[in-house]
Coordinates of C-alpha atoms and ligand atoms in Angstrom, one line a residue:
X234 CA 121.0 131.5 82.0
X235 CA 118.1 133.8 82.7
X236 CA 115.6 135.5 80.7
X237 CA 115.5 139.2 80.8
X238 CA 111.6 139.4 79.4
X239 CA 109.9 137.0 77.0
X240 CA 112.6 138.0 73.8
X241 CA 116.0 138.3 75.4
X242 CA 118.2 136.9 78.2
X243 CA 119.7 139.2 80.8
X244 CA 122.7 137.0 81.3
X245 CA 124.0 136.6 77.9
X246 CA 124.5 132.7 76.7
X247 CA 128.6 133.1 76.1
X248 CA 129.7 130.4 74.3
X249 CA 132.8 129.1 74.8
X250 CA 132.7 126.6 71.5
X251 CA 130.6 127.1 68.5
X252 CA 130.3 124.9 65.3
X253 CA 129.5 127.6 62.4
X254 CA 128.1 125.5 59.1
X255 CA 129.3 127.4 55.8
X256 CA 131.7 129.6 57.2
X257 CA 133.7 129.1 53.8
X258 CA 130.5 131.3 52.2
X259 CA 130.1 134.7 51.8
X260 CA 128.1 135.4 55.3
X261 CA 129.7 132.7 57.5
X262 CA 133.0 134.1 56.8
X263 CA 131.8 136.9 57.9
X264 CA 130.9 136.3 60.6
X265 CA 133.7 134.2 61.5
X266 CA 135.9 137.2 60.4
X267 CA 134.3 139.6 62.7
X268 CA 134.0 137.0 66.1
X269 CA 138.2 136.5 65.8
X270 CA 138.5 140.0 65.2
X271 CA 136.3 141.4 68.6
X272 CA 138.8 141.6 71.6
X273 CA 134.9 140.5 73.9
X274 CA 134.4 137.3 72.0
X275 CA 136.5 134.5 73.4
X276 CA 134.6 131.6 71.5
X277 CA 136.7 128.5 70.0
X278 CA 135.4 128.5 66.3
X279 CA 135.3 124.9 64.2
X280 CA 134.2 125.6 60.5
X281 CA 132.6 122.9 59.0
X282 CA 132.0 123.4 55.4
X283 CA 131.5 121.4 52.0
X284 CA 133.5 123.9 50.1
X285 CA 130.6 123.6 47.2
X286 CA 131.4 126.0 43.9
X287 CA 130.5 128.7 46.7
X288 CA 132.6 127.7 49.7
X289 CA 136.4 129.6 49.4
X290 CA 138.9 129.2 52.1
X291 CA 140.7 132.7 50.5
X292 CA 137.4 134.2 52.2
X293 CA 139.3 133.7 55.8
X294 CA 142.7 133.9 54.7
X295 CA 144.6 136.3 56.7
X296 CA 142.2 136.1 59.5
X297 CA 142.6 132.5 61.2
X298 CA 146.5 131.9 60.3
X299 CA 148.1 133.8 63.2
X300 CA 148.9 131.8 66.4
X301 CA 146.5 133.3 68.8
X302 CA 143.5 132.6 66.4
X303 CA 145.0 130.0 64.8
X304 CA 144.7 128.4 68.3
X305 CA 141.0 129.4 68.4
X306 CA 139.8 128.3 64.7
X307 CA 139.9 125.1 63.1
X308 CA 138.1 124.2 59.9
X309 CA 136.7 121.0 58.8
X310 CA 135.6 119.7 55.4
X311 CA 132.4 118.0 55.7
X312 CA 129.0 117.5 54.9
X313 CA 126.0 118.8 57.3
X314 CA 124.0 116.0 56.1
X315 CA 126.4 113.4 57.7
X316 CA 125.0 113.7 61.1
X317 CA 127.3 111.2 62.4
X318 CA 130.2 114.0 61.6
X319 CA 128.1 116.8 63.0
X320 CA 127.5 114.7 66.1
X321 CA 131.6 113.0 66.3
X322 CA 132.1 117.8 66.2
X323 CA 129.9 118.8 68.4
X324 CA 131.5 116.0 71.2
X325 CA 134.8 116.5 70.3
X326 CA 134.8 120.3 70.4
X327 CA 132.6 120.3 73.2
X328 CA 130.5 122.6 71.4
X329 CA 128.2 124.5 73.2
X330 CA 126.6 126.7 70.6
X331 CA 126.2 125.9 66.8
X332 CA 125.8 128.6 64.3
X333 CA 123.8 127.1 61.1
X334 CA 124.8 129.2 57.9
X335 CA 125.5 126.4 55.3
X336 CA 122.9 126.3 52.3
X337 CA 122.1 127.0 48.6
X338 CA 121.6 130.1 48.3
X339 CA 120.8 131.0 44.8
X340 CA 117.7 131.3 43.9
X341 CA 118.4 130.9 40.4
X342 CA 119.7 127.9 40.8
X343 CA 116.8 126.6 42.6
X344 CA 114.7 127.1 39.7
X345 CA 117.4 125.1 37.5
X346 CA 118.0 122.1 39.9
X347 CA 115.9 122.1 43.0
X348 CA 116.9 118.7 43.7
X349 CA 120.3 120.1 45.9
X350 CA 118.2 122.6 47.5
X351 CA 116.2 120.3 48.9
X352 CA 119.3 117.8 50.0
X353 CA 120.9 120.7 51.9
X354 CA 118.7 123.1 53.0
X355 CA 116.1 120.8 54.1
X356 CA 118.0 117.3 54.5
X357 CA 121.7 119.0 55.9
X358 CA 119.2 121.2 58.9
X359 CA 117.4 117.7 59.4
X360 CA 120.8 116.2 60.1
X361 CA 121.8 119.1 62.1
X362 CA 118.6 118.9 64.2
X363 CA 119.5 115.1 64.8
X364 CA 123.0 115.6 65.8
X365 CA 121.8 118.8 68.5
X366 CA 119.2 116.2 69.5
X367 CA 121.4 113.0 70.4
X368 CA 123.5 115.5 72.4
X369 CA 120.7 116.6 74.5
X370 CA 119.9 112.9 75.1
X371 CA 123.5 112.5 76.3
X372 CA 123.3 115.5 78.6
X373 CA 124.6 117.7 76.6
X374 CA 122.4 121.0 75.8
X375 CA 123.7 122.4 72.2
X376 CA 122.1 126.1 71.4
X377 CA 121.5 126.2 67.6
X378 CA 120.8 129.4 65.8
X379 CA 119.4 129.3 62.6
X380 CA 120.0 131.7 59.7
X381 CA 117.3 131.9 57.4
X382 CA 115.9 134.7 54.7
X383 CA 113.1 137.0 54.6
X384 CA 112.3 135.1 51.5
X385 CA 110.4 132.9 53.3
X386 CA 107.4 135.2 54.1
X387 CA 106.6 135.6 49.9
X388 CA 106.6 139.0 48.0
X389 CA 105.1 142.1 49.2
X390 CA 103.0 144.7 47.2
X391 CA 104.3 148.3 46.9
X392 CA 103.1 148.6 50.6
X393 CA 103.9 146.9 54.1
X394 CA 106.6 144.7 55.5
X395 CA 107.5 141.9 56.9
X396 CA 107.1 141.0 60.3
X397 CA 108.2 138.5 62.7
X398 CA 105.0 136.9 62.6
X399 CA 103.7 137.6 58.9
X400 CA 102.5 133.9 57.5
X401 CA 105.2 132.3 55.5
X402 CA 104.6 132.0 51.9
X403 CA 108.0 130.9 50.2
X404 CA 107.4 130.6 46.4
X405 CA 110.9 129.5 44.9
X406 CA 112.6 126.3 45.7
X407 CA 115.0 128.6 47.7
X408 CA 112.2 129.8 49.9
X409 CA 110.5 126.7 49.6
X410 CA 113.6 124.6 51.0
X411 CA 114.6 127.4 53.6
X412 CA 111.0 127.7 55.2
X413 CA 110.6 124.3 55.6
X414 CA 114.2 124.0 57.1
X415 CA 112.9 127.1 59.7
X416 CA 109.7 125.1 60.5
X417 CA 112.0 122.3 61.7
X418 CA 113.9 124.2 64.0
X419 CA 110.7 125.2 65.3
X420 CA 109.5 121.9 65.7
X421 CA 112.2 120.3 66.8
X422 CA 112.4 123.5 69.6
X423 CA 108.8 122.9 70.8
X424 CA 108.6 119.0 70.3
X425 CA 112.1 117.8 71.9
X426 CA 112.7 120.9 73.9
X427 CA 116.0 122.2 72.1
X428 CA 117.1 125.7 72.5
X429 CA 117.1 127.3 69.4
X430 CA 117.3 131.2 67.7
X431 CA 116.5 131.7 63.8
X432 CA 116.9 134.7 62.1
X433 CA 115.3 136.1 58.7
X434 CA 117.3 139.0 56.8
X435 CA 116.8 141.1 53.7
X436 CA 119.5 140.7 50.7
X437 CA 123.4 141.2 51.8
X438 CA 125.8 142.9 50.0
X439 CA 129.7 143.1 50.5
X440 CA 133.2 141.4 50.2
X441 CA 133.4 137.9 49.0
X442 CA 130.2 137.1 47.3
X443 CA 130.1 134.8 44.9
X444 CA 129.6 137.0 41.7
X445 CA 126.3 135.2 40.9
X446 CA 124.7 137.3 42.5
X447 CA 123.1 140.7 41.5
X448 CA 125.5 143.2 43.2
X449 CA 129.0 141.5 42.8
X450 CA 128.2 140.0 39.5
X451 CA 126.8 143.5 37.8
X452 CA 130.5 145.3 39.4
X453 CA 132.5 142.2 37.7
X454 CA 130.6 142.5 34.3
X455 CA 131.1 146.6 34.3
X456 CA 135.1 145.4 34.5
X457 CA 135.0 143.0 31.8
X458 CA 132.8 145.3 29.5
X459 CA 129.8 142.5 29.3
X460 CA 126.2 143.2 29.6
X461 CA 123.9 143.6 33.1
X462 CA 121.3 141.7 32.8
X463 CA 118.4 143.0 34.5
X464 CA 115.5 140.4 34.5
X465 CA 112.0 142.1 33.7
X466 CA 111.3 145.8 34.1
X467 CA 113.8 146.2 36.6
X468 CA 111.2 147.3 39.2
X469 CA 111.7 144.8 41.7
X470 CA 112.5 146.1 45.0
X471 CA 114.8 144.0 47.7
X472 CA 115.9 145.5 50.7
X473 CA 119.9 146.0 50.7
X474 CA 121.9 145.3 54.2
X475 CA 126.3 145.2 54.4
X476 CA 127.4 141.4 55.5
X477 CA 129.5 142.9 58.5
X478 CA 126.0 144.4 60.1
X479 CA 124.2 140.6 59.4
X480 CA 127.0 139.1 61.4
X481 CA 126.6 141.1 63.9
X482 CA 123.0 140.7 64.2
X483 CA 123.4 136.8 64.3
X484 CA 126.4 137.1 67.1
X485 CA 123.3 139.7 69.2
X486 CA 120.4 137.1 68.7
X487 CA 123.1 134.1 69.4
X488 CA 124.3 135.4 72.4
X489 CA 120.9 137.2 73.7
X490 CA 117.9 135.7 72.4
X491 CA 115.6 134.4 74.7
X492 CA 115.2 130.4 73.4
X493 CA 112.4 129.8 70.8
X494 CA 112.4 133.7 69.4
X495 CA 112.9 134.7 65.7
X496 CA 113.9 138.1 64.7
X497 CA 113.9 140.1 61.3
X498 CA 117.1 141.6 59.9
X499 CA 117.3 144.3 57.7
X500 CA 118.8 147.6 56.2
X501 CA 116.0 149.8 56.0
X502 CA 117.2 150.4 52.4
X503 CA 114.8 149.1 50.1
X504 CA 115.7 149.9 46.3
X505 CA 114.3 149.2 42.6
X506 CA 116.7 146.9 41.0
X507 CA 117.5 149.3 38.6
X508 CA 118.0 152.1 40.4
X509 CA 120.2 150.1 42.7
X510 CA 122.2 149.5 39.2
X511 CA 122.3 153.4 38.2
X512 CA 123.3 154.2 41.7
X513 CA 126.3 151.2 41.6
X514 CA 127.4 152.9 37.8
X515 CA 128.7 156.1 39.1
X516 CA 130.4 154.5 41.9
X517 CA 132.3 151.5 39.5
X518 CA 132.8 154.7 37.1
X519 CA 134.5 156.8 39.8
X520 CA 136.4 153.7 41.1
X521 CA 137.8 152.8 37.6
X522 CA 137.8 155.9 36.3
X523 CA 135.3 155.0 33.2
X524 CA 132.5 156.7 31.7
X525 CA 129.2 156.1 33.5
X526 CA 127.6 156.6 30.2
X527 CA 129.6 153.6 28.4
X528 CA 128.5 151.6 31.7
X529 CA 125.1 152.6 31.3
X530 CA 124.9 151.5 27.8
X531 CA 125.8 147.3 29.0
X532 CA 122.2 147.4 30.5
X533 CA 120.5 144.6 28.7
X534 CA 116.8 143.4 30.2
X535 CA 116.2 139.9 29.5
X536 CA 113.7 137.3 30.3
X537 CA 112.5 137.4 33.8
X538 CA 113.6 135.0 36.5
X539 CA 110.4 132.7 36.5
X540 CA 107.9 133.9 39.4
X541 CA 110.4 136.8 40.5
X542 CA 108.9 138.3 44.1
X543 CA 108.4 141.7 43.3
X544 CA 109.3 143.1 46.8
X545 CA 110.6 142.1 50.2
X546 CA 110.7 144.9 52.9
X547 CA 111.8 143.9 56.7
X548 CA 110.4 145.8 59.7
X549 CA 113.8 145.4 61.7
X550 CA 111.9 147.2 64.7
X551 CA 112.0 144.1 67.4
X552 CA 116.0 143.6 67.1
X553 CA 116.7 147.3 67.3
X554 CA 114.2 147.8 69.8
X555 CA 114.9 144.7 72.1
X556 CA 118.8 144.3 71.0
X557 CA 119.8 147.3 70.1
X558 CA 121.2 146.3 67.0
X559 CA 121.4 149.1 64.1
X560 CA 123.3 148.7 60.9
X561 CA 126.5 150.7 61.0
X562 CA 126.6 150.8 56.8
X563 CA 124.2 153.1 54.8
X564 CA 124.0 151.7 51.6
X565 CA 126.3 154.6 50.1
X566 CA 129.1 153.7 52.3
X567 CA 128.5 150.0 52.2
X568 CA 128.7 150.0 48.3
X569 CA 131.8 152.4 48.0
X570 CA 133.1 149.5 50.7
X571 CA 132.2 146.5 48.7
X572 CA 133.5 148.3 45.1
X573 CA 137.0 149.4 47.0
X574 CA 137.5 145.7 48.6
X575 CA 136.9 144.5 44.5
X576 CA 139.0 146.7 42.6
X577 CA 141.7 145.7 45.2
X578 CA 141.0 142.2 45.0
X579 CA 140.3 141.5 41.3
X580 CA 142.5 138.2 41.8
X581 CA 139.7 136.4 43.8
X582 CA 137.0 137.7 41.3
X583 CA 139.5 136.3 38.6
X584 CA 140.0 132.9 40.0
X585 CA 136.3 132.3 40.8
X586 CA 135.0 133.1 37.9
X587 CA 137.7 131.5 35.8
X588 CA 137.4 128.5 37.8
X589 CA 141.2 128.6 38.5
X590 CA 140.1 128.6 42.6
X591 CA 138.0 125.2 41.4
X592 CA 141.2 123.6 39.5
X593 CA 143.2 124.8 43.3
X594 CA 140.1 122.8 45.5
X595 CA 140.3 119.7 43.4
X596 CA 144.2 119.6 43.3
X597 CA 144.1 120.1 47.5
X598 CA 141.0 118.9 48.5
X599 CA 140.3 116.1 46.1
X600 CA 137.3 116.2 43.4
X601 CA 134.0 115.9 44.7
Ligands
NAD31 P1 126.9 131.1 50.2 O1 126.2 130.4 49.1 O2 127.8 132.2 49.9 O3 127.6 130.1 51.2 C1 127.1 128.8 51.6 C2 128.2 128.0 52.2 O4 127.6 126.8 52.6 C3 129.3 127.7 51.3 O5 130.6 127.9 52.0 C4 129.2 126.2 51.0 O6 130.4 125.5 50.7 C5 128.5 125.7 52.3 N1 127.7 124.5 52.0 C6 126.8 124.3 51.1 N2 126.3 123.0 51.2 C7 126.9 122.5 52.3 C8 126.8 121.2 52.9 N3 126.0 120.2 52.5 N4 127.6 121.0 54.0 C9 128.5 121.9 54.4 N5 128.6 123.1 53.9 C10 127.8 123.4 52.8 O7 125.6 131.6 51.1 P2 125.5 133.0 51.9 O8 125.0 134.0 51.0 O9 126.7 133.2 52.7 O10 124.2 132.5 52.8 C11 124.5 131.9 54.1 C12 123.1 131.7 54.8 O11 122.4 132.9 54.9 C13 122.2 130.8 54.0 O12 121.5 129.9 54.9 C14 121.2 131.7 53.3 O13 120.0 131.1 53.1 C15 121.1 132.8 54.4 N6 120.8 134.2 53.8 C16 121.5 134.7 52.8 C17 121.2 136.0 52.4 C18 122.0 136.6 51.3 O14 121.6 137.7 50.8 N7 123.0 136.0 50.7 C19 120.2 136.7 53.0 C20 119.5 136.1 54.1 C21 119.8 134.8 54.5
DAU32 O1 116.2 138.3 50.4 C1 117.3 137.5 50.9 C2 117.8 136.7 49.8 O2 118.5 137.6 48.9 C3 118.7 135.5 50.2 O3 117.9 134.6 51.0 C4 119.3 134.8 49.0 O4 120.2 133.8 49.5 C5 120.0 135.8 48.2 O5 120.6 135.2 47.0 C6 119.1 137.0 47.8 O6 118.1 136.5 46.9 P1 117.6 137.4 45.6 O7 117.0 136.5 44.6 O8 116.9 138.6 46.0 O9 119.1 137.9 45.1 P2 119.8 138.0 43.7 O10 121.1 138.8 43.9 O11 119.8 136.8 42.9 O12 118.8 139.0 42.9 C7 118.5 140.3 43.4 C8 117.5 140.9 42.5 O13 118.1 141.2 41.3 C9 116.3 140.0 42.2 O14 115.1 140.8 42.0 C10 116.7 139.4 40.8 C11 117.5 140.5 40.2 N1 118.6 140.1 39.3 C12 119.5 139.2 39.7 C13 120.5 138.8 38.9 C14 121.5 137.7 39.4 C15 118.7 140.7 38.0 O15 117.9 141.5 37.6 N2 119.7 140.3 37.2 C16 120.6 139.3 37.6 O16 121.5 139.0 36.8

């Protein structure tokens, strides 16, 4: 493997075996989706998820059954913070690379119960760390890339944005637990020489999130006729990116990224929560063929979330500069995308929020 300038390798690292953590979630099926679908990526796939409330195996179904990629894809469920499973995978598999997507990811939830945040996002990357380490010792060299947030680097005034190097200053429990998890990597890169990536992207959007969520929830409460929260004035901007282009951002910095660099990831699409909401409306309204008035009218502002960031921006410049990475959704496309894919699959929406796909996990997987 050589290094093309400081950033990026001129002979790409190709693995031929990756562990991806959370592939069951929204982002890591994803990407798992998208590396089984491209022709150029030959990569043996193992999924190791928890299947937590937001871990669904529907999320790859019909992408990993047929023989070719069935032969390719195998899925574990596990625990990231049982390093002695994450190392007995990585020396089975003969994993080469490991792709690190498994976390809470809800802020909200942070600020209700921190306590799991902490055990995953900070313990489960620990563990992971540990397991890429022992291989090393062994001989073995195991590239980890990291997927973080730009949450990490605090909340922006109505100018600026966030660099590669802007000073972290996380202040949720998310952030809190996912810079601290980045500033292991790091360490762990510089102190015991592993070859790592991390990557820090603005707020996804698109098939197969968890309706929790501001996008996906707010489309699933315009169907069922109940109110949109918005929390405070609605002024808050995040910057809005389609899951497909984050995946393929992560499989760019995975396979190119010189060892030790970070890179920012976003849509260059940064909107007011509210007039994010307006804009989703009169596409729901089109799509179910309801008045965007009626819609209009289920706005309900209630209580902000406690310490809300009032705006993230990403300066994506060094990954389409250095990788040539663009988005290939604008954020019109990207929503009519995401509101098609959930008119024509209310079922999922259905079962997770009824918690029929819960009552399925327990019956097949056992309680946990
Ligand atoms: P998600 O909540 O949809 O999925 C998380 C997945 O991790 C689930 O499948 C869950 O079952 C699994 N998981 C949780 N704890 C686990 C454990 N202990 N062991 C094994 N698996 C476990 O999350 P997402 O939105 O897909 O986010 C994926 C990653 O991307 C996270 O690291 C998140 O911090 C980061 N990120 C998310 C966004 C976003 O907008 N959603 C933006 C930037 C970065
Ligand atoms: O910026 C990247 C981050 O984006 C990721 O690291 C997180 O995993 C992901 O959850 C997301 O965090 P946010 O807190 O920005 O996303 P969320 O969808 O929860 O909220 C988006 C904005 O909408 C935020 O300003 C809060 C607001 N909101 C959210 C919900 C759920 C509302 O006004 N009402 C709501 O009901």
């Amino acid at each position: 493997m050589s290094h093309g300038n400081a950033e990026t390798l001129t002979v790409p690292r190709a693995p031929s075996s990756m562990l991806v953590t959370g592939g069951a979630g929204f982002i890591g099926s994803s990407f798992i989706r998208t590396r089984l679908a491209d022709p150029a990526c030959t990569s043996r796939i193992v999924n190791l998820d928890l299947l937590t409330y937001a871990g669904n195996l529907e999320n790859l179904a019909g992408h990993v059954e047929e023989p070719e990629r069935a032969g390719r894809y195998s899925f574990v469920r596990g625990d990231i913070r049982d390093q002695a499973l994450v190392e007995r995978l990585l020396e089975q598999h003969k994993v080469d690379a490991l792709v690190h997507f498994a976390a809470e990811s809800h802020v909200d939830r942070s600020i209700h119960g921190p306590r799991d945040f902490i055990e995953t996002n900070v313990l489960g990357t620990f563990a992971i760390l540990e397991a890429v380490r022992a291989r090393k010792a062994a001989g073995h060299d195991v590239h980890l890339h990291h997927v973080s947030t730009d949450e990490v680097f605090g909340s922006l005034g109505d100018t600026g944005f966030f660099v590669e190097t802007t000073a972290y200053d996380p202040r949720s429990p998310y952030s809190a637990s996912k810079a601290a998890s980045d500033h292991l990597v790091r360490a762990y890169a510089h102190t015991y020489g592993l070859s790592t990536t991390l990557s820090n992207c603005s707020n996804n959007y698109g098939p197969f999130q968890f309706p929790e969520k501001l996008i996906p929830l707010m489309i699933a409460n315009c169907l069922e006729g109940k109110p949109l929260p918005v929390y405070g004035d609605g002024q808050n901007v995040r910057d809005w990116l389609y899951v497909d282009d984050h995946a393929e951002a992560v499989w760019l910095v995975l396979t190119r990224g010189a060892p030790g660099t970070s890179w920012n990831v976003g849509g260059r699409n940064e909107k007011k929560n509210l007039d994010l909401l307006h804009e989703l409306i009169e596409v729901v309204a089109r799509h179910a063929n309801k008045d965007a008035a009626a819609l209009r009218a289920l706005i309900t502002f209630v209580k902000d979330r406690p310490g809300h960031d009032r705006r993230y921006a990403i300066d994506c410049g060094k990954i389409e500069r250095l990788l040539g990475w663009t988005p290939r959704h604008d954020f019109g496309a990207g929503i009519e995308a995401t509101v098609r894919w959930t008119f024509a699959n209310r079922g999922w929406i259905d079962r997770v929020r009824s918690g029929a796909y819960r009552e399925w996990l327990d019956t097949n997987y056992g309680k946990r």
